[in-house]
Every structure is written in structure tokens, then in C-alpha cells.
Short mmCIF file of C-alpha atoms and ligand atoms in Angstrom, two decimals:
data_model
loop_
_atom_site.label_atom_id
_atom_site.label_comp_id
_atom_site.label_asym_id
_atom_site.label_seq_id
_atom_site.Cartn_x
_atom_site.Cartn_y
_atom_site.Cartn_z
CA MET A 7 -10.83 33.72 27.78
CA THR A 8 -12.81 31.83 25.91
CA GLU A 9 -12.30 28.23 26.41
CA ASN A 10 -12.32 25.42 22.64
CA PRO A 11 -16.06 23.62 22.88
CA PRO A 12 -15.09 20.22 22.90
CA ALA A 13 -14.19 18.30 19.81
CA PRO A 14 -14.90 14.65 18.84
CA VAL A 15 -13.29 11.99 19.56
CA PRO A 16 -11.92 8.89 18.09
CA ARG A 17 -13.01 5.28 20.26
CA SER A 18 -9.66 5.52 22.82
CA ASN A 19 -7.77 2.38 19.57
CA VAL A 20 -7.99 4.77 17.16
CA LEU A 21 -5.31 6.50 18.27
CA ALA A 22 -2.43 3.02 18.70
CA ILE A 23 -3.46 2.07 14.72
CA PRO A 24 0.22 1.15 13.86
CA ALA A 25 0.53 3.66 10.37
CA TYR A 26 1.12 1.41 7.28
CA VAL A 27 3.96 2.07 5.64
CA PRO A 28 3.33 1.50 1.95
CA GLY A 29 5.96 0.62 -0.94
CA LYS A 30 8.01 3.04 -2.09
CA PRO A 31 7.34 4.46 -5.85
CA PRO A 32 10.38 4.10 -7.75
CA VAL A 33 12.16 7.71 -8.90
CA ALA A 34 12.83 8.22 -11.55
CA ARG A 35 15.83 8.09 -13.72
CA PRO A 36 17.26 9.18 -16.86
CA GLY A 37 19.02 6.34 -19.35
CA VAL A 38 18.06 3.01 -15.94
CA THR A 39 15.03 2.18 -16.16
CA ALA A 40 13.72 1.36 -11.64
CA TYR A 41 11.66 -1.42 -10.96
CA LYS A 42 9.10 -1.75 -7.98
CA LEU A 43 10.15 -4.41 -5.92
CA SER A 44 8.54 -2.72 -2.68
CA SER A 45 5.06 -3.91 -3.18
CA ASN A 46 5.00 -7.62 -3.89
CA GLU A 47 2.33 -6.16 -7.15
CA ASN A 48 2.60 -8.79 -10.49
CA PRO A 49 5.57 -7.21 -13.00
CA PHE A 50 3.61 -8.17 -16.11
CA PRO A 51 -0.12 -6.04 -18.08
CA PRO A 52 -2.91 -7.47 -18.01
CA LEU A 53 -4.29 -11.37 -18.52
CA PRO A 54 -5.72 -11.00 -22.10
CA GLY A 55 -9.52 -9.62 -22.32
CA VAL A 56 -8.87 -8.10 -19.01
CA LEU A 57 -8.52 -4.88 -20.38
CA ALA A 58 -11.02 -5.07 -22.04
CA ALA A 59 -13.82 -6.13 -19.52
CA ALA A 60 -12.50 -3.31 -17.29
CA THR A 61 -12.81 -0.96 -20.05
CA GLU A 62 -16.45 -1.85 -20.87
CA ALA A 63 -17.58 -2.16 -17.40
CA ALA A 64 -15.99 1.31 -16.87
CA GLY A 65 -19.01 3.33 -19.14
CA GLN A 66 -21.30 1.63 -16.26
CA MET A 67 -19.41 4.50 -13.61
CA ASN A 68 -23.28 6.46 -13.65
CA ARG A 69 -24.76 2.76 -12.50
CA TYR A 70 -23.98 1.33 -8.79
CA PRO A 71 -22.27 -2.05 -8.92
CA ASP A 72 -24.30 -5.06 -8.23
CA MET A 73 -24.29 -5.13 -4.89
CA GLY A 74 -25.00 -9.22 -4.83
CA ALA A 75 -21.34 -9.39 -6.78
CA SER A 76 -23.72 -12.66 -9.09
CA ALA A 77 -20.73 -12.59 -11.33
CA LEU A 78 -17.86 -12.75 -9.69
CA TYR A 79 -19.39 -15.06 -7.46
CA GLU A 80 -20.65 -17.39 -9.58
CA ALA A 81 -17.57 -17.59 -12.17
CA LEU A 82 -15.63 -18.31 -8.25
CA SER A 83 -18.17 -21.32 -7.02
CA ALA A 84 -17.52 -22.67 -10.90
CA ARG A 85 -13.32 -21.86 -10.21
CA LEU A 86 -13.19 -23.26 -6.67
CA ASP A 87 -16.10 -26.01 -6.90
CA VAL A 88 -17.23 -24.86 -4.33
CA PRO A 89 -21.19 -23.24 -3.00
CA VAL A 90 -22.19 -19.43 -3.12
CA ASP A 91 -23.32 -19.98 0.25
CA HIS A 92 -19.40 -20.55 1.06
CA LEU A 93 -18.59 -17.33 -0.39
CA ALA A 94 -17.53 -13.87 0.55
CA THR A 95 -16.23 -11.09 -1.68
CA ALA A 96 -14.15 -8.01 -0.20
CA THR A 97 -12.39 -4.42 -1.02
CA GLY A 98 -8.92 -7.29 -0.85
CA SER A 99 -8.28 -9.77 1.58
CA VAL A 100 -7.64 -6.56 3.43
CA GLY A 101 -11.65 -5.78 3.40
CA LEU A 102 -11.45 -9.38 4.52
CA LEU A 103 -8.86 -8.55 7.82
CA TYR A 104 -12.12 -5.97 8.14
CA GLN A 105 -14.56 -7.76 7.86
CA LEU A 106 -13.27 -10.49 10.27
CA VAL A 107 -12.21 -8.89 13.45
CA ALA A 108 -15.44 -6.16 12.99
CA ALA A 109 -17.86 -9.46 12.49
CA PHE A 110 -16.11 -11.56 15.42
CA CYS A 111 -14.59 -9.91 17.70
CA GLU A 112 -15.92 -7.82 21.10
CA PRO A 113 -13.72 -4.98 21.67
CA GLY A 114 -10.94 -6.34 23.81
CA ASP A 115 -10.94 -10.08 21.82
CA GLU A 116 -7.24 -10.83 21.55
CA VAL A 117 -6.49 -11.64 17.78
CA VAL A 118 -3.38 -13.92 17.84
CA HIS A 119 -1.17 -14.76 14.68
CA ALA A 120 2.40 -14.22 13.81
CA TRP A 121 5.36 -11.65 13.79
CA ARG A 122 6.69 -10.77 11.94
CA SER A 123 4.16 -10.80 9.51
CA PHE A 124 2.47 -8.97 6.81
CA GLU A 125 1.33 -5.14 8.78
CA ALA A 126 -1.63 -5.00 7.93
CA TYR A 127 -2.83 -7.09 10.55
CA PRO A 128 -2.16 -5.29 13.34
CA ILE A 129 -4.01 -2.54 11.98
CA ALA A 130 -7.12 -4.10 11.59
CA VAL A 131 -6.38 -5.99 14.08
CA THR A 132 -6.54 -2.40 16.22
CA ALA A 133 -8.66 -0.65 14.23
CA GLY A 134 -11.88 -3.30 15.09
CA GLY A 135 -11.14 -2.53 18.67
CA ALA A 136 -8.83 -5.64 19.53
CA VAL A 137 -6.21 -7.03 20.36
CA GLY A 138 -2.95 -8.59 18.62
CA VAL A 139 -1.36 -11.11 20.36
CA PRO A 140 2.02 -11.24 18.11
CA VAL A 141 3.64 -14.89 18.38
CA PRO A 142 7.51 -14.30 17.50
CA LEU A 143 8.80 -16.46 13.56
CA THR A 144 10.89 -18.94 14.70
CA VAL A 145 13.99 -18.15 13.25
CA ASP A 146 14.44 -20.27 10.01
CA ALA A 147 11.39 -17.10 10.36
CA ARG A 148 8.85 -19.53 9.65
CA HIS A 149 5.36 -19.97 12.03
CA ASP A 150 5.92 -20.95 15.51
CA LEU A 151 2.41 -23.25 15.10
CA ASP A 152 3.40 -24.67 18.42
CA ALA A 153 3.92 -21.13 20.81
CA MET A 154 0.50 -19.81 18.29
CA ALA A 155 -1.60 -22.74 20.00
CA ALA A 156 0.10 -21.99 23.23
CA ALA A 157 -1.03 -18.40 22.96
CA ILE A 158 -5.11 -19.10 22.65
CA GLY A 159 -6.31 -17.85 26.10
CA GLU A 160 -9.55 -16.76 27.65
CA ARG A 161 -10.34 -14.71 25.40
CA THR A 162 -8.58 -14.76 22.43
CA ARG A 163 -11.96 -15.12 18.95
CA VAL A 164 -9.05 -15.28 16.07
CA VAL A 165 -5.90 -16.71 14.98
CA VAL A 166 -4.36 -15.99 11.18
CA VAL A 167 -2.17 -18.48 9.94
CA CYS A 168 -0.48 -16.60 6.93
CA THR A 169 0.54 -19.00 4.48
CA PRO A 170 3.20 -18.04 2.94
CA ASN A 171 4.27 -15.09 5.12
CA ASN A 172 4.93 -12.34 4.14
CA PRO A 173 7.65 -10.27 4.54
CA THR A 174 10.04 -14.10 5.18
CA GLY A 175 8.08 -16.50 2.33
CA PRO A 176 8.32 -20.60 3.79
CA ALA A 177 4.98 -22.29 3.39
CA VAL A 178 3.11 -24.39 6.35
CA ALA A 179 2.88 -27.58 5.14
CA GLN A 180 -0.95 -29.23 5.45
CA ALA A 181 0.33 -31.95 7.80
CA GLU A 182 1.48 -28.91 10.12
CA LEU A 183 -1.80 -26.90 9.78
CA ASP A 184 -3.90 -30.69 10.57
CA ALA A 185 -2.07 -30.42 13.68
CA PHE A 186 -2.32 -27.01 15.06
CA LEU A 187 -5.93 -27.54 14.18
CA ALA A 188 -6.64 -30.00 15.68
CA ARG A 189 -5.71 -27.72 18.92
CA VAL A 190 -7.41 -25.24 18.25
CA PRO A 191 -10.55 -24.71 20.21
CA SER A 192 -14.31 -25.08 18.49
CA HIS A 193 -14.94 -21.37 18.84
CA VAL A 194 -11.63 -19.79 17.74
CA LEU A 195 -11.09 -18.87 14.21
CA VAL A 196 -8.44 -19.25 12.83
CA VAL A 197 -8.16 -17.25 9.54
CA VAL A 198 -5.74 -18.71 6.66
CA ASP A 199 -4.24 -15.91 4.53
CA GLU A 200 -3.16 -17.42 1.49
CA ALA A 201 -2.45 -14.31 -0.45
CA TYR A 202 0.20 -15.72 -2.36
CA VAL A 203 -1.31 -19.44 -3.21
CA GLU A 204 -0.73 -19.18 -6.97
CA PHE A 205 3.52 -19.94 -5.54
CA VAL A 206 3.92 -22.33 -3.54
CA ARG A 207 5.66 -25.59 -4.83
CA SER A 208 6.53 -27.40 -1.46
CA PRO A 209 5.28 -30.13 -0.24
CA ASP A 210 3.06 -31.19 1.08
CA PRO A 211 0.85 -27.34 0.28
CA VAL A 212 -1.58 -26.32 2.44
CA ASP A 213 -5.77 -26.79 0.55
CA GLY A 214 -6.96 -23.90 1.75
CA VAL A 215 -10.42 -24.67 0.72
CA ALA A 216 -10.35 -28.63 1.94
CA THR A 217 -9.37 -27.41 4.92
CA ALA A 218 -12.04 -24.99 4.89
CA LEU A 219 -14.63 -26.98 4.27
CA ALA A 220 -13.79 -29.58 6.31
CA HIS A 221 -13.79 -27.50 9.16
CA PRO A 222 -16.35 -25.46 10.56
CA ASN A 223 -13.96 -22.51 12.21
CA VAL A 224 -11.37 -21.90 8.91
CA VAL A 225 -12.04 -19.71 6.79
CA VAL A 226 -9.28 -19.22 4.46
CA THR A 227 -9.22 -15.35 2.34
CA ARG A 228 -7.49 -15.27 -0.80
CA THR A 229 -7.16 -12.19 -2.97
CA PHE A 230 -6.92 -10.75 -6.92
CA SER A 231 -3.93 -8.80 -5.81
CA LYS A 232 -1.24 -10.78 -6.63
CA ALA A 233 -1.20 -13.67 -9.36
CA TYR A 234 -3.76 -12.65 -11.35
CA GLY A 235 -2.29 -8.50 -11.29
CA LEU A 236 -4.88 -6.56 -10.64
CA ALA A 237 -3.79 -5.44 -6.86
CA GLY A 238 -5.37 -1.31 -7.76
CA PHE A 239 -8.46 -2.93 -8.20
CA ARG A 240 -9.42 -3.86 -4.48
CA VAL A 241 -11.14 -7.69 -5.03
CA GLY A 242 -10.65 -9.96 -2.77
CA TYR A 243 -12.89 -13.18 -1.19
CA ALA A 244 -12.97 -15.81 1.34
CA VAL A 245 -13.92 -19.11 1.80
CA ALA A 246 -15.85 -20.35 4.89
CA GLN A 247 -19.11 -22.64 5.84
CA PRO A 248 -21.93 -20.50 5.21
CA PRO A 249 -22.05 -19.34 8.74
CA LEU A 250 -18.51 -17.99 8.01
CA ALA A 251 -19.11 -16.52 4.95
CA ALA A 252 -21.75 -14.92 5.92
CA ALA A 253 -21.07 -13.07 9.07
CA LEU A 254 -18.06 -11.97 6.91
CA ARG A 255 -20.70 -10.75 4.10
CA ALA A 256 -22.72 -9.20 6.65
CA VAL A 257 -20.55 -6.41 7.60
CA SER A 258 -19.43 -5.70 4.22
CA LEU A 259 -18.97 -1.83 2.37
CA PRO A 260 -21.97 -2.36 0.41
CA PHE A 261 -21.24 -2.08 -2.55
CA GLY A 262 -17.25 -2.20 -2.00
CA VAL A 263 -16.00 -4.14 -4.31
CA SER A 264 -16.51 -1.34 -7.79
CA THR A 265 -18.11 -2.20 -11.02
CA VAL A 266 -14.77 -2.31 -13.19
CA ALA A 267 -13.34 -4.89 -10.49
CA GLN A 268 -15.64 -7.02 -10.67
CA ALA A 269 -14.86 -7.59 -14.50
CA ALA A 270 -11.90 -8.21 -14.14
CA ALA A 271 -12.11 -10.42 -11.72
CA VAL A 272 -14.07 -12.88 -13.47
CA ALA A 273 -12.51 -12.25 -16.89
CA SER A 274 -9.03 -12.89 -15.08
CA LEU A 275 -10.99 -16.40 -13.95
CA ALA A 276 -11.23 -16.79 -17.57
CA ALA A 277 -7.55 -16.40 -18.59
CA THR A 278 -6.36 -19.44 -16.26
CA ASP A 279 -3.69 -20.75 -19.16
CA ALA A 280 -2.36 -17.43 -19.16
CA LEU A 281 -2.61 -17.18 -15.74
CA LEU A 282 -0.39 -20.11 -15.13
CA GLU A 283 2.08 -19.62 -17.40
CA ARG A 284 2.82 -15.88 -16.02
CA VAL A 285 2.55 -17.70 -11.82
CA ASP A 286 5.64 -20.51 -13.29
CA THR A 287 7.87 -17.64 -14.78
CA VAL A 288 7.20 -15.37 -11.31
CA VAL A 289 8.47 -19.38 -9.68
CA ALA A 290 11.21 -19.66 -12.39
CA ARG A 291 12.71 -16.08 -11.60
CA ARG A 292 12.33 -16.91 -7.75
CA ASP A 293 13.97 -19.63 -7.49
CA ARG A 294 17.19 -18.08 -10.34
CA VAL A 295 17.05 -15.33 -7.22
CA LEU A 296 17.17 -17.59 -3.95
CA ALA A 297 19.95 -19.64 -4.76
CA GLY A 298 22.00 -16.98 -6.56
CA LEU A 299 21.07 -15.21 -3.36
CA ARG A 300 22.81 -18.14 -1.14
CA GLU A 301 25.08 -17.92 -3.54
CA ARG A 302 26.38 -14.42 -2.61
CA GLY A 303 26.12 -15.47 1.30
CA TRP A 304 23.03 -14.08 2.27
CA ASP A 305 21.04 -15.91 4.58
CA VAL A 306 17.51 -16.82 2.39
CA PRO A 307 14.80 -18.71 3.91
CA ASP A 308 12.84 -20.99 1.39
CA ALA A 309 10.58 -18.81 -0.73
CA GLN A 310 7.08 -19.30 -1.48
CA GLY A 311 5.54 -15.87 -2.68
CA ASN A 312 7.17 -13.72 -5.50
CA PHE A 313 9.20 -11.96 -3.73
CA VAL A 314 12.64 -13.43 -1.14
CA TRP A 315 13.67 -11.87 2.66
CA LEU A 316 16.47 -11.29 3.06
CA PRO A 317 17.21 -11.72 7.02
CA ILE A 318 19.52 -7.55 8.48
CA THR A 319 18.52 -7.63 11.63
CA ASP A 320 21.40 -4.51 12.40
CA PRO A 321 19.61 -1.06 10.85
CA GLU A 322 22.89 -0.19 10.02
CA HIS A 323 22.95 -3.09 7.49
CA LEU A 324 20.04 -2.52 6.55
CA GLY A 325 20.03 0.78 5.64
CA ALA A 326 23.49 0.74 3.54
CA PHE A 327 21.39 -3.28 1.20
CA VAL A 328 18.64 0.03 0.47
CA ALA A 329 21.04 2.15 -0.37
CA SER A 330 22.70 -0.17 -3.06
CA ALA A 331 19.79 -1.40 -4.38
CA GLU A 332 18.30 2.17 -4.88
CA GLU A 333 21.81 2.86 -6.68
CA ALA A 334 21.24 -0.15 -8.92
CA ALA A 335 16.91 1.58 -9.29
CA LEU A 336 16.12 -1.14 -7.09
CA VAL A 337 12.62 0.30 -4.84
CA VAL A 338 12.67 -3.35 -1.65
CA ARG A 339 11.05 -2.70 1.74
CA PRO A 340 13.05 -2.79 4.80
CA PHE A 341 11.02 -3.83 7.58
CA VAL A 342 14.13 -1.69 10.27
CA GLY A 343 15.32 -4.51 13.09
CA ASP A 344 14.00 -7.47 10.99
CA GLY A 345 15.14 -6.92 7.01
CA VAL A 346 14.26 -6.41 3.92
CA ARG A 347 12.01 -8.16 1.97
CA ILE A 348 12.05 -7.61 -2.22
CA SER A 349 9.77 -9.11 -4.67
CA ILE A 350 10.38 -11.18 -8.03
CA GLY A 351 9.28 -8.25 -10.81
CA GLU A 352 11.22 -8.37 -13.89
CA GLU A 353 13.86 -10.20 -15.42
CA GLU A 354 16.25 -7.12 -15.69
CA ALA A 355 16.20 -6.23 -12.42
CA CYS A 356 15.94 -9.87 -10.47
CA ASP A 357 19.33 -9.57 -12.93
CA ARG A 358 19.94 -6.29 -10.66
CA LEU A 359 19.55 -7.91 -6.89
CA LEU A 360 21.61 -10.44 -7.71
CA ALA A 361 24.79 -8.03 -9.71
CA LEU A 362 24.36 -6.18 -5.80
CA PRO A 363 26.57 -6.75 -2.68
CA GLY A 364 26.49 -9.83 -0.32
CA PRO A 365 25.84 -9.77 3.03
CA THR A 366 28.56 -6.82 5.13
CA GLY A 367 31.68 -9.08 5.95
CA ALA A 368 31.26 -11.57 2.73
CA PRO A 369 33.09 -11.64 -0.16
CA ILE A 370 31.26 -9.56 -2.91
CA GLY A 371 30.43 -13.48 -5.58
CA ASP A 372 32.79 -13.38 -8.61
C1 LIG B 639 -0.83 -9.09 0.04
C2 LIG B 639 -1.66 -9.58 0.38
C3 LIG B 639 -2.75 -9.94 0.95
C4 LIG B 639 -3.35 -8.82 -0.04
O1 LIG B 639 -3.84 -8.08 0.54
P1 LIG B 639 -5.27 -7.20 -0.87
O2 LIG B 639 -6.19 -6.47 0.14
O3 LIG B 639 -5.65 -8.84 -1.07
O4 LIG B 639 -4.45 -6.62 -1.66
C5 LIG B 639 -3.07 -10.47 2.23
N1 LIG B 639 -2.59 -11.14 2.98
C6 LIG B 639 -1.51 -11.11 3.00
C7 LIG B 639 -0.67 -11.86 3.86
C8 LIG B 639 -0.74 -10.62 1.83
O5 LIG B 639 0.94 -9.72 2.02
#
């Protein structure tokens, strides 16, 4: 009997990478429009001028993208009023997460983050060979910044603050963030993930860019995927002081952001008025949904992103809720043991959501 020759073995952390569970696609049903409310996507068509810019850029597909993404850097620099050397673009802000771990963590270094929070954190951290230190949210589904500061140890290199928090919704206040930053050692990098910054309407909102400019250990990450509606094109950016931004650019995937994505992002930045109008529409729908769900008896935490969170910890109740949503042709995003996240989509999707049964055991609205 011959033995098999040894096969290539991935690094020991690779098997430990949790699987990313993508939002399910809607199931088509005759006569009923199905709505995908499972990935926090933007329900609107491209902003004015964006499709034309992307289509024109697609004609350049035989060429590599502008590796320096110079038009995008210039447009971001003008929009944010920060010098280009304070910026790093990437293939979505998920790309930035991978780059942050690659640039700042040795194998076994720790990354402190809230939990439950963005699903990509444990994936990016583990894939990069670092170790995640999840810190439970407070009972009202907020970051427990005191506990996060206390979780910083010898091996902590990075702390991630997700505001508003995906999937639960509440945002951190600037005063809270400032108090937290005062407790974080200067060699520990604080990443402020502002994927939903455009939707925030809370008092004392975080100003991530000003915070990054004021602190040599803060990076703010943002994305074109949510408010700008470019999730399919994969563009995100970071703002930080030049040494941090340079480290992020150094480990980026060469030519990662495609020509089409760069052109679409630049055109989107030029469509400010239309963007603000859409964001306001989503915010108005969100606030209507939040109020309606609370009226029904749901215990919904503050919602500052383009989604709401129903804390349903009992897996059976969660399954029943997801089934009732499916019955209404709404695809939602369950997180077993914690609850369900529902994106704010089309007006009709909001109406249907509000017509679903209330919490199990509570009377169904009148
Ligand atoms: C959606 C989301 C992102 C954005 O990811 P992209 O890679 O830019 O599409 C980043 N952080 C959080 C918390 C998110 O929910």
C-alpha cells in the first residue's frame, strides 16, 4: 500500500475562519414583489450620472485601473477637506479591515471589538492571523466602551468601534468616543467603522474625520456600499494621519478598485443633492418603521443606520418571525441566538414589515 504524498497545508488559523453568511436572495413568487431586506443595501437606482460614468469606464476594460486611483483620491480629498496623504481607498471597507490586520497585527495579536457586531470582523481578524476579543454589547444593544477599554491587554493592537453598530443600530456619541479614546494607550489603533455615517441623526454624532485628524492612533473607515448604493462595485476608504494611511495603502491589493468602481465613486461624490435626498427618505422610512414596530410591542433599540434590529433570542420565535416575513415575501437577516436585522428598503417593503405579527405572546396590533 502506498501512502498519499503530503498535501499543502494552510496556515493554522485558516480552518478557524468563520463562514460569512450572506443575505439570502429574494424568492420570486408569481404576482408578489419580493424584497431583499437582508444586506442593508440601498433600494434606489444609481445616482444621476453614475451609470453613464460607469458605462463609459467599462469601455476601458482592456486596461489596468489607475493604480493610484488619483481621480478618486482628489474627489475624496475635496469632499472631506483632508489632504490626499490622509486617505486610503480599498475594495470596500471590508478590504480595509483585512488591510488593517495585515498592516498592524503580528500573528496572535489581539483585536478588540464589540459583539454582536459586523460579521466580517471575526473573519478578517482570524484570516489575518490575529485573535478577536469580542466584548458583549450592553442590554440596550450599544457598545460597552468601558468593558472594551478594560479588555485592552498586552497583545491588543487594534480596537474596532462600529458606529452605528451593525446589526443592532445604536450609534456612539462623540463625547463617549472622546472619553474612550482618552483611556486607550497611544500605541493601540482605534478603528471607527462609519459604514452608515450618512444615516445618523442622533444627538452629538461622532465626527470620525475630525477625530482621525486629532488622534495619531485613529482610523475612520467609510464605504460607498450603503448610502451611495455602490455595494456591487466594492469601494471604501479610510481617513487617518499620514503614517497610518500609508501603511494601509502599502498592503492594499494592487489594482484592487476597478476602473468602473473608481469612476462610479467619483460620479457619486458629485451627486450630493440627490444623495442627501435619498438618505433623508431612508431615514424617514426608518423612523416610521421604528415607531411602528415599537407600537406593536417590539423592543427595538435605537436605529441610526439603514436597518432595524429585533432582539429575538429564542431560536423558535426567531424562526417563526423569519417564516412570517418570508410569507410576506420579505427576506430578513436572522442571527441565531440574538435576533433579526431588517434593512430599510422600498416603501412597500416597510408597509409589509409593519403588517407582520407582533412579538410572540403580545397582541397583534389593531
Ligand atoms: C456594510 C458594512 C461595511 C461595508 O462593507 P463594504 O466592504 O464597504 O461593502 C463595513 N462595515 C460595516 C459595519 C458594515 O455594515
